[in-house]
Amino acid sequence: MIFLLLLVCSFLVFVVPRNIKVYMNLILVGALVLFSTLVSVGVFTTGNTYSEFLQVNFWEKNLALSIDPLSALFICIINFTVLTASVFAIEYMKMYQKKSATELSIHYFSFFLLHLSMILVCMVHQGIAFLVVWELMAVSSFMLVIFDNEKGSVLRAGINYLIQMHIGALFLLSAFIILHIKTGSYDFEALRQYFYQYLNIPLFLLFFIGFGIKAGFMPLHTWLPHAHPAAPTHVSAVMSGVMIKLGIYGIVRVAIYLQADVLWIGVIVLIVSVISGIGGVAWAIVQHDLKKLLAYHSIENIGIIGMGLGVGLIGIGLNNTLLIVFGFAGCLLHVLNHSLFKSLLFYGSGAIYMKTHTRNIELLGGLIKKLPVTAVLFLIASLAICGLPPFNGFISEFIIYKGIIVGLSEASIWIQVLMLLSMIGLVIIGGLAIFCFTKAYGIAFLGTSRKADTSKITEIRWYSMIPLIVIAAVIVFIGLFPQIAVQPITYVVNNLSLNIDCSAGVSPSLAMIQNIGLAGALFIGIILFMLLLKKLATRKKTTTTADTWGCAYSGSIEKGQYTATSYAENYTDMAQPLLNIKTTYRSIDAEDIFPKQRSFETESEDMVEKKVYSRFVKFLNRALGRMAVIQTGNTQHYILYAFVMILLLLILTVLNLI
């Protein structure tokens, strides 16, 4: 009834004055957050699954909503991110005041609908009803992506996104139909019976592809680098922070019912995840659009999450309790951690865009002088996404590392080789992430402005800064007190119905994590102590400020700085065959004594999109073009088509063929 009441109230956004719409959205989101969070927290505190049976006859049975520990975890993560996005949108949406009241109303209504549908995805366990709310989530997010619909690139990104979401839905529908044919039920619970009686891998792969498109696993990721930059920043934060994680939720929800072939399924998931992690960060490095760079890092982090899931599934196959705990705990904790630092990074990029009206980091520089608070918060998120201590990203990646190390102790040589290669892959991912964010942060915030006019910009308003500060505080808190975050995660793992008692592996993991937090606190204490010593040593010194020595060159140094392209030049030269980088530049001839102005641009095309999807789309366009011959424009021909179809159906009926 509360859900229904809030849904009815959400239509009020169409009638309230335009300057009230954003606050109406905040109130609706806040009410939904309060209600669903209280119920979800109750699941953790009482240990009981919350269930509500609605007297709604849906597909020959009453529809049930239920929240188990896995659902409760994802609902809490969703609520936190959506609430912070709603607060950030208050100032951000002022850029779109030229939009009509109807467009703004549709945007806020779609935003609330996306929030509601994501919660329902976690609560509905009946297959057809699940697909309905899954589709609702896809359509509402599509409306949010195409909000800035005056731009052709935005519409193309939105349509591309919607088509790929429906392709994923077709895979899910196929999987549920097979499940119903074999078991007579569409419920997730029927998967246990199916997996007990039939081969597990084929049906799991159908689910994995369907959910993997939403999550952004490579090579199912091609919608993501287009949709995230197209959407408004607060929408990108929600889509990257939590919506794509519902693909992970779906995979975990299916995986807990596996009965056989779990080892091989874990190997498949682990290999795909390593490829996604390395591929995502590899393409992120060469991006100049800040939001597109962050979009590729979403693919990278989905790979890291998938690595934890793969390790956990391998643990189930090997009946190794520690491997299960470390794998699944690392997976679920990184879902939480990524929602925090990725949403903070998107909010930071949104603050930059609000003030400079550009996302191209080649045009930025020196923002730390104008946006010092944003710079510090963006730096915290950058360090966290790189997996560096003492921040939250290090904790979840360390747990996954620990799971891989446990896997190295297995007697099977091929498992040891797989784990070793996975560890090398995770190291490569971490190293490339540091390189990428050194570039992104250094070019955008350090040095001096290159082309964007930063002379009059100031920090975003205090109320828009609140979500950034809160998220940064949570990032640091988890890094220093990880046991507080790990405890509910391990509770979820222990209640995944894996037919294995994981409680024996929980206590050792909690003790180890607590020591990591203490080490992080000691590290921060040492830094603060050194800063205090510096302050005391220089308190009587006179501080002077002067221009950087320019080797007797007194002109502007903006062109003497690193650019994003030059910073990554050595990397792009080595990775050229993989990244397919195009360079636009006309060289200076030896005879050109007074050369005219030149421009140098680089662009990277996604190889998967270009070599696979684009070729398929071109083939499809050619095939449909040939079929267009029947579109003669002659009314008599169209009547003839209908007559021939009726005649054909009549003949087949007489012959008892239909």
XYZ file of C-alpha atoms in Angstrom:
658
model
C 0.000 0.000 0.000
C 2.892 2.371 0.737
C 4.448 1.596 -2.646
C 1.101 2.199 -4.336
C 0.523 5.425 -2.417
C 3.966 6.775 -3.348
C 3.445 5.801 -6.986
C 0.143 7.716 -7.059
C 1.776 10.716 -5.353
C 4.573 10.689 -7.926
C 2.062 11.933 -10.541
C 1.853 15.165 -8.561
C 5.191 16.122 -10.102
C 3.247 16.903 -13.296
C 1.066 19.524 -11.590
C 3.321 21.275 -9.070
C 5.166 24.463 -10.193
C 8.398 23.837 -12.087
C 10.610 25.239 -9.313
C 9.020 22.777 -6.842
C 9.424 19.642 -8.973
C 12.960 18.825 -7.816
C 11.915 19.109 -4.167
C 8.838 16.979 -4.826
C 11.143 14.352 -6.284
C 13.366 14.551 -3.193
C 10.374 14.067 -0.875
C 9.107 11.034 -2.826
C 12.553 9.452 -2.970
C 13.114 10.178 0.721
C 9.823 8.513 1.690
C 10.613 5.430 -0.386
C 14.143 5.310 1.042
C 12.854 5.555 4.616
C 10.258 2.815 4.253
C 12.325 0.278 2.286
C 15.473 0.868 4.356
C 13.633 0.294 7.650
C 12.284 -2.999 6.352
C 15.696 -4.028 4.965
C 17.542 -3.162 8.179
C 14.906 -5.181 10.026
C 15.920 -8.219 7.986
C 19.504 -7.841 9.250
C 18.525 -7.227 12.878
C 15.873 -9.950 13.197
C 17.382 -12.504 10.843
C 13.962 -13.135 9.271
C 13.000 -12.745 5.630
C 10.331 -10.086 5.165
C 7.443 -11.294 2.990
C 4.268 -9.620 1.798
C 1.707 -11.507 -0.278
C -0.389 -9.205 -2.414
C -3.920 -10.212 -3.297
C -3.136 -9.623 -6.947
C -3.660 -12.516 -9.327
C -0.528 -12.339 -11.450
C 0.132 -15.211 -13.829
C -2.292 -17.573 -12.035
C -0.915 -16.910 -8.538
C -0.815 -14.154 -5.945
C 2.162 -11.867 -6.304
C 4.631 -12.023 -3.418
C 7.179 -9.400 -2.391
C 9.980 -10.608 -0.156
C 13.266 -9.258 1.180
C 15.958 -11.723 2.203
C 19.471 -10.664 3.328
C 20.757 -10.458 -0.276
C 17.828 -8.255 -1.316
C 18.177 -6.140 1.833
C 21.841 -5.419 1.089
C 21.143 -4.266 -2.462
C 18.112 -2.188 -1.399
C 20.214 -0.310 1.174
C 22.908 0.378 -1.431
C 20.303 1.544 -3.952
C 18.621 3.848 -1.443
C 21.818 5.573 -0.346
C 22.941 6.317 -3.900
C 19.526 7.467 -5.134
C 19.080 9.749 -2.124
C 22.456 11.433 -2.655
C 21.670 11.804 -6.361
C 18.348 13.499 -5.545
C 20.111 16.051 -3.346
C 22.831 16.693 -5.936
C 20.163 17.191 -8.629
C 18.776 20.271 -6.846
C 21.539 22.522 -8.159
C 22.559 20.450 -11.176
C 19.109 20.587 -12.772
C 19.189 24.406 -12.737
C 21.198 24.138 -15.958
C 18.079 22.760 -17.643
C 15.625 25.502 -16.718
C 15.051 26.159 -20.417
C 13.434 22.751 -20.634
C 9.651 22.720 -20.724
C 7.716 21.887 -17.565
C 6.510 18.667 -19.214
C 10.058 17.496 -19.933
C 11.124 18.219 -16.361
C 8.062 16.399 -15.021
C 8.786 13.328 -17.143
C 12.387 13.387 -15.933
C 11.520 13.444 -12.227
C 8.707 10.925 -12.661
C 11.099 8.582 -14.514
C 13.715 9.063 -11.799
C 11.265 7.993 -9.086
C 10.038 5.132 -11.267
C 13.640 3.942 -11.739
C 14.146 3.988 -7.972
C 10.930 2.072 -7.332
C 11.610 -0.484 -10.069
C 15.136 -1.175 -8.780
C 13.748 -1.906 -5.314
C 11.042 -4.146 -6.789
C 13.675 -6.045 -8.796
C 15.217 -7.002 -5.457
C 11.835 -7.926 -3.937
C 10.090 -9.888 -6.711
C 11.105 -13.542 -7.006
C 8.468 -14.693 -9.494
C 9.926 -14.821 -12.996
C 7.286 -13.059 -15.114
C 6.677 -10.347 -12.514
C 10.457 -9.964 -12.260
C 10.669 -9.379 -16.015
C 7.913 -6.766 -15.787
C 9.755 -4.684 -13.179
C 13.038 -5.359 -15.020
C 11.456 -3.849 -18.143
C 10.097 -0.950 -16.091
C 13.642 -0.270 -14.902
C 14.939 -0.312 -18.504
C 12.247 2.025 -19.872
C 12.479 4.539 -17.005
C 16.271 4.697 -17.265
C 15.957 5.108 -21.049
C 13.758 8.175 -20.499
C 16.416 9.578 -18.167
C 19.252 8.921 -20.640
C 17.523 10.845 -23.464
C 16.627 13.839 -21.275
C 18.976 16.093 -23.261
C 17.221 14.975 -26.455
C 18.128 18.020 -28.568
C 21.480 16.341 -29.234
C 21.523 13.600 -31.832
C 24.294 11.731 -30.015
C 22.112 11.515 -26.903
C 19.199 10.022 -28.838
C 21.503 7.505 -30.528
C 22.965 6.520 -27.155
C 19.483 6.134 -25.672
C 18.153 4.000 -28.516
C 21.305 1.879 -28.461
C 20.818 1.390 -24.719
C 17.141 0.467 -25.048
C 17.781 -2.051 -27.827
C 20.539 -3.789 -25.879
C 18.408 -3.892 -22.725
C 15.676 -5.642 -24.698
C 18.175 -8.111 -26.128
C 19.179 -8.913 -22.559
C 15.508 -9.238 -21.603
C 15.019 -11.751 -24.427
C 17.768 -13.938 -22.974
C 16.150 -13.727 -19.541
C 12.710 -14.500 -20.973
C 14.133 -17.529 -22.803
C 15.691 -18.767 -19.569
C 12.444 -18.390 -17.615
C 10.454 -20.149 -20.363
C 12.845 -23.104 -20.267
C 12.549 -23.136 -16.484
C 8.734 -23.216 -16.721
C 8.701 -25.950 -19.354
C 10.876 -28.221 -17.226
C 9.512 -27.436 -13.748
C 6.090 -25.882 -14.285
C 7.124 -22.727 -12.392
C 8.631 -19.340 -13.212
C 9.895 -18.743 -9.657
C 13.587 -18.369 -8.871
C 13.117 -21.088 -6.255
C 12.302 -23.549 -9.075
C 15.911 -23.162 -10.269
C 16.991 -25.512 -7.493
C 14.816 -28.278 -8.910
C 15.901 -27.555 -12.490
C 19.613 -27.478 -11.703
C 19.237 -30.720 -9.733
C 17.698 -32.543 -12.714
C 19.366 -31.007 -15.776
C 22.665 -29.617 -17.022
C 23.449 -26.381 -15.186
C 25.741 -24.583 -17.624
C 23.352 -23.890 -20.584
C 20.584 -22.272 -18.508
C 23.081 -20.390 -16.338
C 24.737 -18.943 -19.450
C 21.361 -17.662 -20.677
C 20.865 -15.882 -17.362
C 24.490 -14.722 -17.320
C 24.202 -13.104 -20.763
C 20.866 -11.475 -19.922
C 22.095 -10.068 -16.632
C 25.616 -9.514 -17.974
C 24.368 -7.024 -20.578
C 22.888 -4.936 -17.782
C 26.045 -5.288 -15.682
C 28.388 -4.394 -18.561
C 30.643 -7.449 -18.738
C 32.822 -7.519 -21.835
C 31.912 -8.122 -24.626
C 28.347 -7.185 -23.578
C 29.343 -3.664 -22.538
C 28.993 -1.511 -25.638
C 25.909 0.441 -24.457
C 27.615 1.665 -21.317
C 30.287 4.099 -22.656
C 27.572 5.878 -24.666
C 24.691 5.974 -22.156
C 26.635 7.281 -19.138
C 28.016 10.412 -20.871
C 24.613 11.087 -22.464
C 22.631 11.067 -19.205
C 22.597 13.927 -16.662
C 25.268 13.466 -14.006
C 22.984 12.435 -11.137
C 21.407 9.832 -13.430
C 24.852 8.554 -14.457
C 25.736 8.197 -10.768
C 22.630 6.071 -10.166
C 23.078 3.985 -13.317
C 26.755 3.299 -12.712
C 26.582 3.203 -8.927
C 23.640 0.847 -8.497
C 21.600 0.055 -11.609
C 24.283 -1.991 -13.363
C 24.844 -3.838 -10.058
C 21.378 -5.344 -10.416
C 22.933 -7.425 -13.171
C 25.291 -8.754 -10.497
C 22.299 -9.256 -8.177
C 20.566 -11.361 -10.830
C 23.646 -13.497 -11.449
C 24.154 -14.109 -7.719
C 20.434 -14.857 -7.299
C 20.667 -17.563 -9.979
C 24.089 -18.850 -8.883
C 23.008 -19.726 -5.345
C 20.707 -22.437 -6.752
C 23.411 -24.200 -8.798
C 23.711 -27.920 -8.068
C 26.343 -29.136 -10.541
C 29.088 -27.873 -12.854
C 29.696 -25.058 -10.341
C 33.475 -25.301 -10.718
C 33.340 -24.823 -14.499
C 30.782 -22.024 -14.180
C 33.087 -20.296 -11.694
C 35.982 -20.631 -14.135
C 33.891 -19.086 -16.940
C 32.790 -16.178 -14.737
C 36.354 -15.597 -13.516
C 37.847 -15.539 -17.028
C 35.155 -13.177 -18.391
C 35.630 -10.935 -15.359
C 39.412 -10.688 -15.757
C 38.931 -9.747 -19.419
C 36.332 -7.134 -18.434
C 38.552 -5.664 -15.728
C 41.628 -5.314 -17.914
C 39.705 -4.247 -21.021
C 37.677 -1.648 -19.143
C 40.647 0.127 -17.598
C 42.688 -0.210 -20.810
C 40.095 1.759 -22.787
C 39.502 4.191 -19.929
C 43.075 5.471 -20.075
C 42.740 6.861 -23.600
C 39.428 8.669 -22.999
C 39.356 12.474 -22.804
C 35.666 12.796 -21.906
C 35.637 12.546 -18.106
C 32.262 10.781 -17.937
C 33.213 8.326 -20.674
C 36.411 7.597 -18.772
C 34.332 6.856 -15.667
C 31.976 4.687 -17.738
C 34.843 2.425 -18.808
C 35.938 2.228 -15.191
C 32.476 0.880 -14.398
C 33.250 -1.997 -16.762
C 36.579 -2.456 -14.981
C 34.957 -2.616 -11.557
C 32.222 -4.961 -12.749
C 35.145 -7.173 -13.737
C 36.582 -6.959 -10.214
C 33.164 -7.765 -8.717
C 32.836 -10.682 -11.122
C 36.276 -11.952 -10.100
C 35.074 -12.203 -6.510
C 31.946 -14.027 -7.685
C 34.011 -16.397 -9.819
C 36.313 -17.181 -6.885
C 33.279 -17.865 -4.683
C 31.724 -20.203 -7.256
C 35.008 -22.069 -7.624
C 34.997 -22.395 -3.828
C 31.547 -24.014 -3.999
C 32.810 -26.401 -6.673
C 35.828 -27.314 -4.528
C 33.799 -27.346 -1.264
C 36.285 -24.822 0.174
C 34.620 -22.682 2.855
C 37.299 -19.969 2.982
C 37.250 -19.607 -0.791
C 33.471 -19.172 -0.713
C 33.558 -16.576 2.072
C 36.386 -14.504 0.597
C 34.993 -14.704 -2.942
C 31.380 -13.792 -2.227
C 32.286 -11.305 0.529
C 34.755 -9.534 -1.767
C 32.175 -9.493 -4.547
C 29.354 -8.024 -2.442
C 31.587 -5.596 -0.542
C 32.940 -4.245 -3.822
C 29.352 -3.742 -4.981
C 28.933 -1.438 -1.979
C 32.328 0.230 -2.328
C 31.990 0.869 -6.042
C 28.585 2.485 -5.523
C 30.283 4.943 -3.163
C 33.421 6.032 -4.963
C 31.891 5.864 -8.451
C 28.915 8.059 -7.504
C 31.342 10.493 -5.824
C 33.451 10.610 -8.994
C 30.373 11.310 -11.103
C 29.238 14.060 -8.741
C 32.730 15.544 -8.943
C 32.611 15.451 -12.735
C 29.145 17.029 -12.557
C 30.493 19.858 -10.396
C 33.251 20.439 -12.961
C 30.724 20.447 -15.809
C 28.420 22.877 -13.987
C 31.259 25.359 -13.584
C 33.254 24.903 -16.802
C 30.587 23.530 -19.200
C 32.992 20.936 -20.547
C 33.835 17.300 -19.788
C 36.963 17.299 -21.956
C 39.913 17.113 -19.576
C 42.203 18.399 -22.363
C 40.575 21.806 -21.862
C 40.827 21.831 -18.069
C 43.635 22.433 -15.602
C 44.309 24.296 -12.381
C 40.875 23.527 -10.915
C 42.365 22.766 -7.512
C 42.818 26.528 -7.061
C 39.186 27.278 -7.893
C 37.435 24.151 -6.574
C 39.608 23.055 -3.626
C 36.900 21.092 -1.787
C 35.785 19.323 -4.956
C 39.431 18.565 -5.721
C 40.006 16.918 -2.333
C 36.810 14.860 -2.559
C 37.583 13.804 -6.139
C 41.072 12.790 -5.005
C 39.637 10.606 -2.214
C 37.355 8.857 -4.702
C 40.240 8.460 -7.169
C 42.449 6.822 -4.540
C 39.562 4.582 -3.491
C 38.803 3.355 -7.024
C 42.507 2.586 -7.483
C 42.301 0.223 -4.511
C 44.787 2.147 -2.371
C 44.730 2.158 1.451
C 43.343 3.465 3.697
C 40.166 3.705 1.609
C 37.290 1.315 1.038
C 38.327 0.060 -2.408
C 41.443 -1.490 -0.882
C 39.371 -3.547 1.576
C 37.204 -5.328 -0.981
C 40.069 -5.880 -3.407
C 42.212 -7.239 -0.572
C 39.476 -9.745 0.297
C 39.375 -10.892 -3.332
C 43.184 -11.134 -3.325
C 42.943 -13.243 -0.176
C 40.448 -15.540 -1.872
C 42.773 -15.962 -4.843
C 45.670 -16.776 -2.483
C 43.503 -19.409 -0.782
C 42.805 -20.813 -4.252
C 46.551 -21.078 -4.874
C 46.756 -23.639 -2.084
C 44.528 -26.047 -4.001
C 46.124 -29.312 -5.078
C 44.881 -29.071 -8.685
C 47.578 -27.504 -10.821
C 45.163 -25.947 -13.315
C 43.253 -24.202 -10.535
C 46.567 -22.864 -9.213
C 47.505 -21.584 -12.682
C 44.080 -19.967 -13.099
C 44.338 -18.264 -9.711
C 47.864 -17.065 -10.445
C 46.774 -15.556 -13.770
C 43.783 -13.948 -12.031
C 46.073 -12.390 -9.438
C 48.316 -11.026 -12.194
C 45.200 -9.662 -13.913
C 44.051 -7.928 -10.718
C 47.527 -6.420 -10.288
C 47.451 -5.128 -13.877
C 43.986 -3.648 -13.299
C 45.177 -1.840 -10.177
C 48.313 -0.500 -11.845
C 46.471 0.775 -14.917
C 43.770 2.345 -12.718
C 46.438 4.333 -10.840
C 47.921 5.449 -14.163
C 44.488 6.478 -15.481
C 43.448 8.527 -12.464
C 46.880 10.107 -12.168
C 46.221 11.379 -15.671
C 42.601 12.376 -15.085
C 43.203 14.126 -11.774
C 46.517 15.684 -12.748
C 45.319 17.125 -16.047
C 41.996 18.397 -14.677
C 43.000 19.787 -11.291
C 46.735 20.533 -11.379
C 48.805 22.950 -13.455
C 47.046 25.893 -15.067
C 43.946 26.174 -17.206
C 44.499 25.133 -20.806
C 41.487 26.503 -22.694
C 38.437 26.552 -20.403
C 37.765 29.888 -18.715
C 38.174 29.215 -14.987
C 38.676 32.798 -13.821
C 35.192 33.238 -12.316
C 34.219 29.752 -11.207
C 33.467 28.902 -7.596
C 32.486 25.821 -5.619
C 29.009 24.360 -5.985
C 26.491 25.363 -3.332
C 26.774 23.918 0.165
C 23.671 21.737 -0.093
C 24.983 20.131 -3.299
C 28.296 19.499 -1.541
C 26.596 17.550 1.278
C 26.239 14.241 -0.638
C 29.879 14.434 -1.779
C 31.160 14.996 1.758
C 28.945 12.259 3.219
C 30.081 9.723 0.611
C 33.749 10.642 1.138
C 33.291 10.207 4.896
C 31.774 6.743 4.380
C 34.648 5.799 2.038
C 37.209 6.722 4.708
C 35.116 5.142 7.487
C 34.980 1.766 5.714
C 38.719 1.986 5.074
C 39.439 2.576 8.777
C 36.708 0.382 10.304
C 36.147 -2.291 7.657
C 34.804 -4.856 10.103
C 31.632 -2.769 10.506
C 30.927 -3.082 6.774
C 32.214 -6.648 6.432
C 30.030 -8.034 9.220
C 26.685 -7.576 7.413
C 28.329 -8.739 4.181
C 29.458 -12.002 5.765
C 25.971 -12.351 7.273
C 24.556 -12.185 3.750
C 27.101 -14.737 2.517
C 26.223 -17.087 5.367
C 22.542 -16.842 4.381
C 22.868 -17.420 0.647
C 21.428 -20.966 0.876
C 24.612 -22.473 -0.543
C 24.104 -25.782 1.308
C 27.465 -25.087 2.941
C 27.965 -23.658 6.423
C 30.166 -20.601 5.869
C 30.173 -19.490 9.513
C 33.517 -21.219 10.146
C 35.234 -18.881 7.693
C 33.625 -15.676 8.943
C 35.485 -15.114 12.220
C 39.031 -15.419 10.782
C 38.143 -13.044 7.949
C 36.705 -10.438 10.344
C 39.814 -10.554 12.544
C 42.092 -10.084 9.547
C 40.023 -7.167 8.201
C 40.085 -5.419 11.577
C 43.903 -5.467 11.552
C 43.868 -3.832 8.109
C 41.733 -1.013 9.509
C 44.150 -0.492 12.382
C 47.059 -0.326 9.937
C 45.168 2.296 7.900
C 44.492 4.370 11.019
C 48.180 4.175 11.941
C 49.121 5.305 8.433
C 46.851 8.365 8.669
C 48.189 9.107 12.167
C 51.776 9.120 10.875
C 50.852 11.514 8.040
C 49.058 13.887 10.416
C 52.025 13.781 12.801
C 54.432 14.655 9.972
C 52.207 17.546 8.886
C 52.162 18.799 12.467
C 55.960 18.663 12.615
C 56.162 20.579 9.352
C 53.781 23.210 10.713
C 55.833 23.626 13.859
C 59.113 23.779 11.946
C 57.908 26.447 9.504
C 55.694 28.537 11.769
C 58.289 31.324 11.951
C 59.285 31.124 8.304
C 58.124 33.671 5.743
C 56.178 32.157 2.860
C 56.536 33.738 -0.581
C 54.749 32.925 -3.808
C 56.188 33.305 -7.320
C 55.710 32.019 -10.857
C 57.293 28.716 -11.766
C 60.678 29.121 -13.453
C 60.043 28.924 -17.185
C 63.623 28.681 -18.541
C 63.559 32.388 -19.446
C 60.275 31.913 -21.316
C 57.849 34.489 -20.033
C 54.815 33.599 -22.158
C 51.836 31.475 -21.221
C 52.829 28.003 -20.066
C 49.478 26.369 -20.838
C 50.970 24.706 -23.930
C 54.050 23.679 -22.002
C 52.041 21.352 -19.784
C 51.220 17.726 -20.222
C 47.980 17.053 -22.034
C 45.889 13.953 -21.524
C 47.173 12.653 -24.859
C 50.866 13.310 -24.225
C 50.663 11.916 -20.677
C 49.478 8.540 -21.993
C 51.530 8.607 -25.205
C 53.858 5.720 -24.345
C 50.911 3.597 -23.243
C 48.872 4.345 -26.358
C 51.827 3.505 -28.599
C 52.146 0.069 -26.975
C 48.391 -0.613 -26.865
C 47.640 0.719 -30.372
C 46.606 -2.666 -31.871
C 44.096 -3.254 -29.053
C 42.727 0.263 -28.652
C 42.439 1.237 -32.340
C 43.449 4.856 -31.735
C 42.987 7.320 -34.594
C 45.175 10.414 -34.722
C 44.149 13.595 -36.563
C 47.183 15.796 -37.228
C 48.850 17.400 -40.248
C 52.601 17.317 -39.828
C 54.873 20.314 -40.481
C 56.990 20.035 -43.588
C 60.660 20.984 -43.551
C 59.984 23.776 -46.069
C 57.158 25.198 -43.952
C 59.159 28.010 -42.316
C 56.126 29.812 -40.912
C 53.690 26.986 -40.154
C 50.059 27.786 -39.630
C 48.157 26.765 -36.537
C 47.834 23.023 -36.085
C 45.492 20.848 -34.020
C 46.236 17.391 -32.664
C 43.390 15.042 -31.746
C 43.191 11.367 -30.855
C 40.124 9.149 -30.716
C 39.762 5.535 -29.621
C 37.105 3.237 -31.052
C 35.854 0.276 -29.057
C 37.146 -2.760 -30.965
C 34.266 -4.996 -29.845
C 31.704 -2.471 -30.996
C 33.474 -1.811 -34.296
C 34.467 -5.356 -35.243
C 31.413 -7.236 -33.984
C 28.303 -5.152 -33.327
C 28.781 -2.524 -36.043
C 29.348 -5.200 -38.685
C 26.249 -7.079 -37.560
C 24.174 -3.877 -37.659
C 25.434 -3.088 -41.171
C 24.539 -6.606 -42.319
C 21.092 -6.249 -40.760
C 20.565 -2.877 -42.432
C 21.484 -4.336 -45.831
C 19.141 -7.290 -45.329
C 16.256 -5.066 -44.252
C 17.018 -2.741 -47.140
C 16.498 -5.605 -49.595
C 13.205 -6.464 -47.911
C 12.054 -2.874 -48.359
C 11.164 -3.718 -51.953
C 7.703 -4.752 -50.716
C 7.096 -1.176 -49.550
C 5.845 0.023 -52.914
C 3.574 2.760 -51.590
C 0.725 1.291 -53.676
C -2.462 0.713 -51.658
C -3.549 -2.149 -53.938
C -0.335 -4.050 -53.178
C -0.873 -3.740 -49.412
C -4.447 -5.044 -49.782
C -3.064 -7.916 -51.866
C -0.594 -8.842 -49.078
C -3.446 -9.089 -46.574
C -5.564 -11.144 -49.041
C -2.687 -13.576 -49.685
C -2.117 -14.012 -45.942
C -5.826 -14.743 -45.309
C -5.866 -17.217 -48.204
C -2.724 -18.948 -46.893
C -4.234 -19.278 -43.407
C -7.438 -20.701 -44.911
C -5.542 -23.344 -46.879
C -3.474 -24.360 -43.837
C -6.637 -24.634 -41.749
C -8.380 -26.862 -44.333
C -5.307 -29.125 -44.446
C -5.248 -29.270 -40.584
C -1.721 -27.890 -40.566
C -2.549 -25.231 -37.956
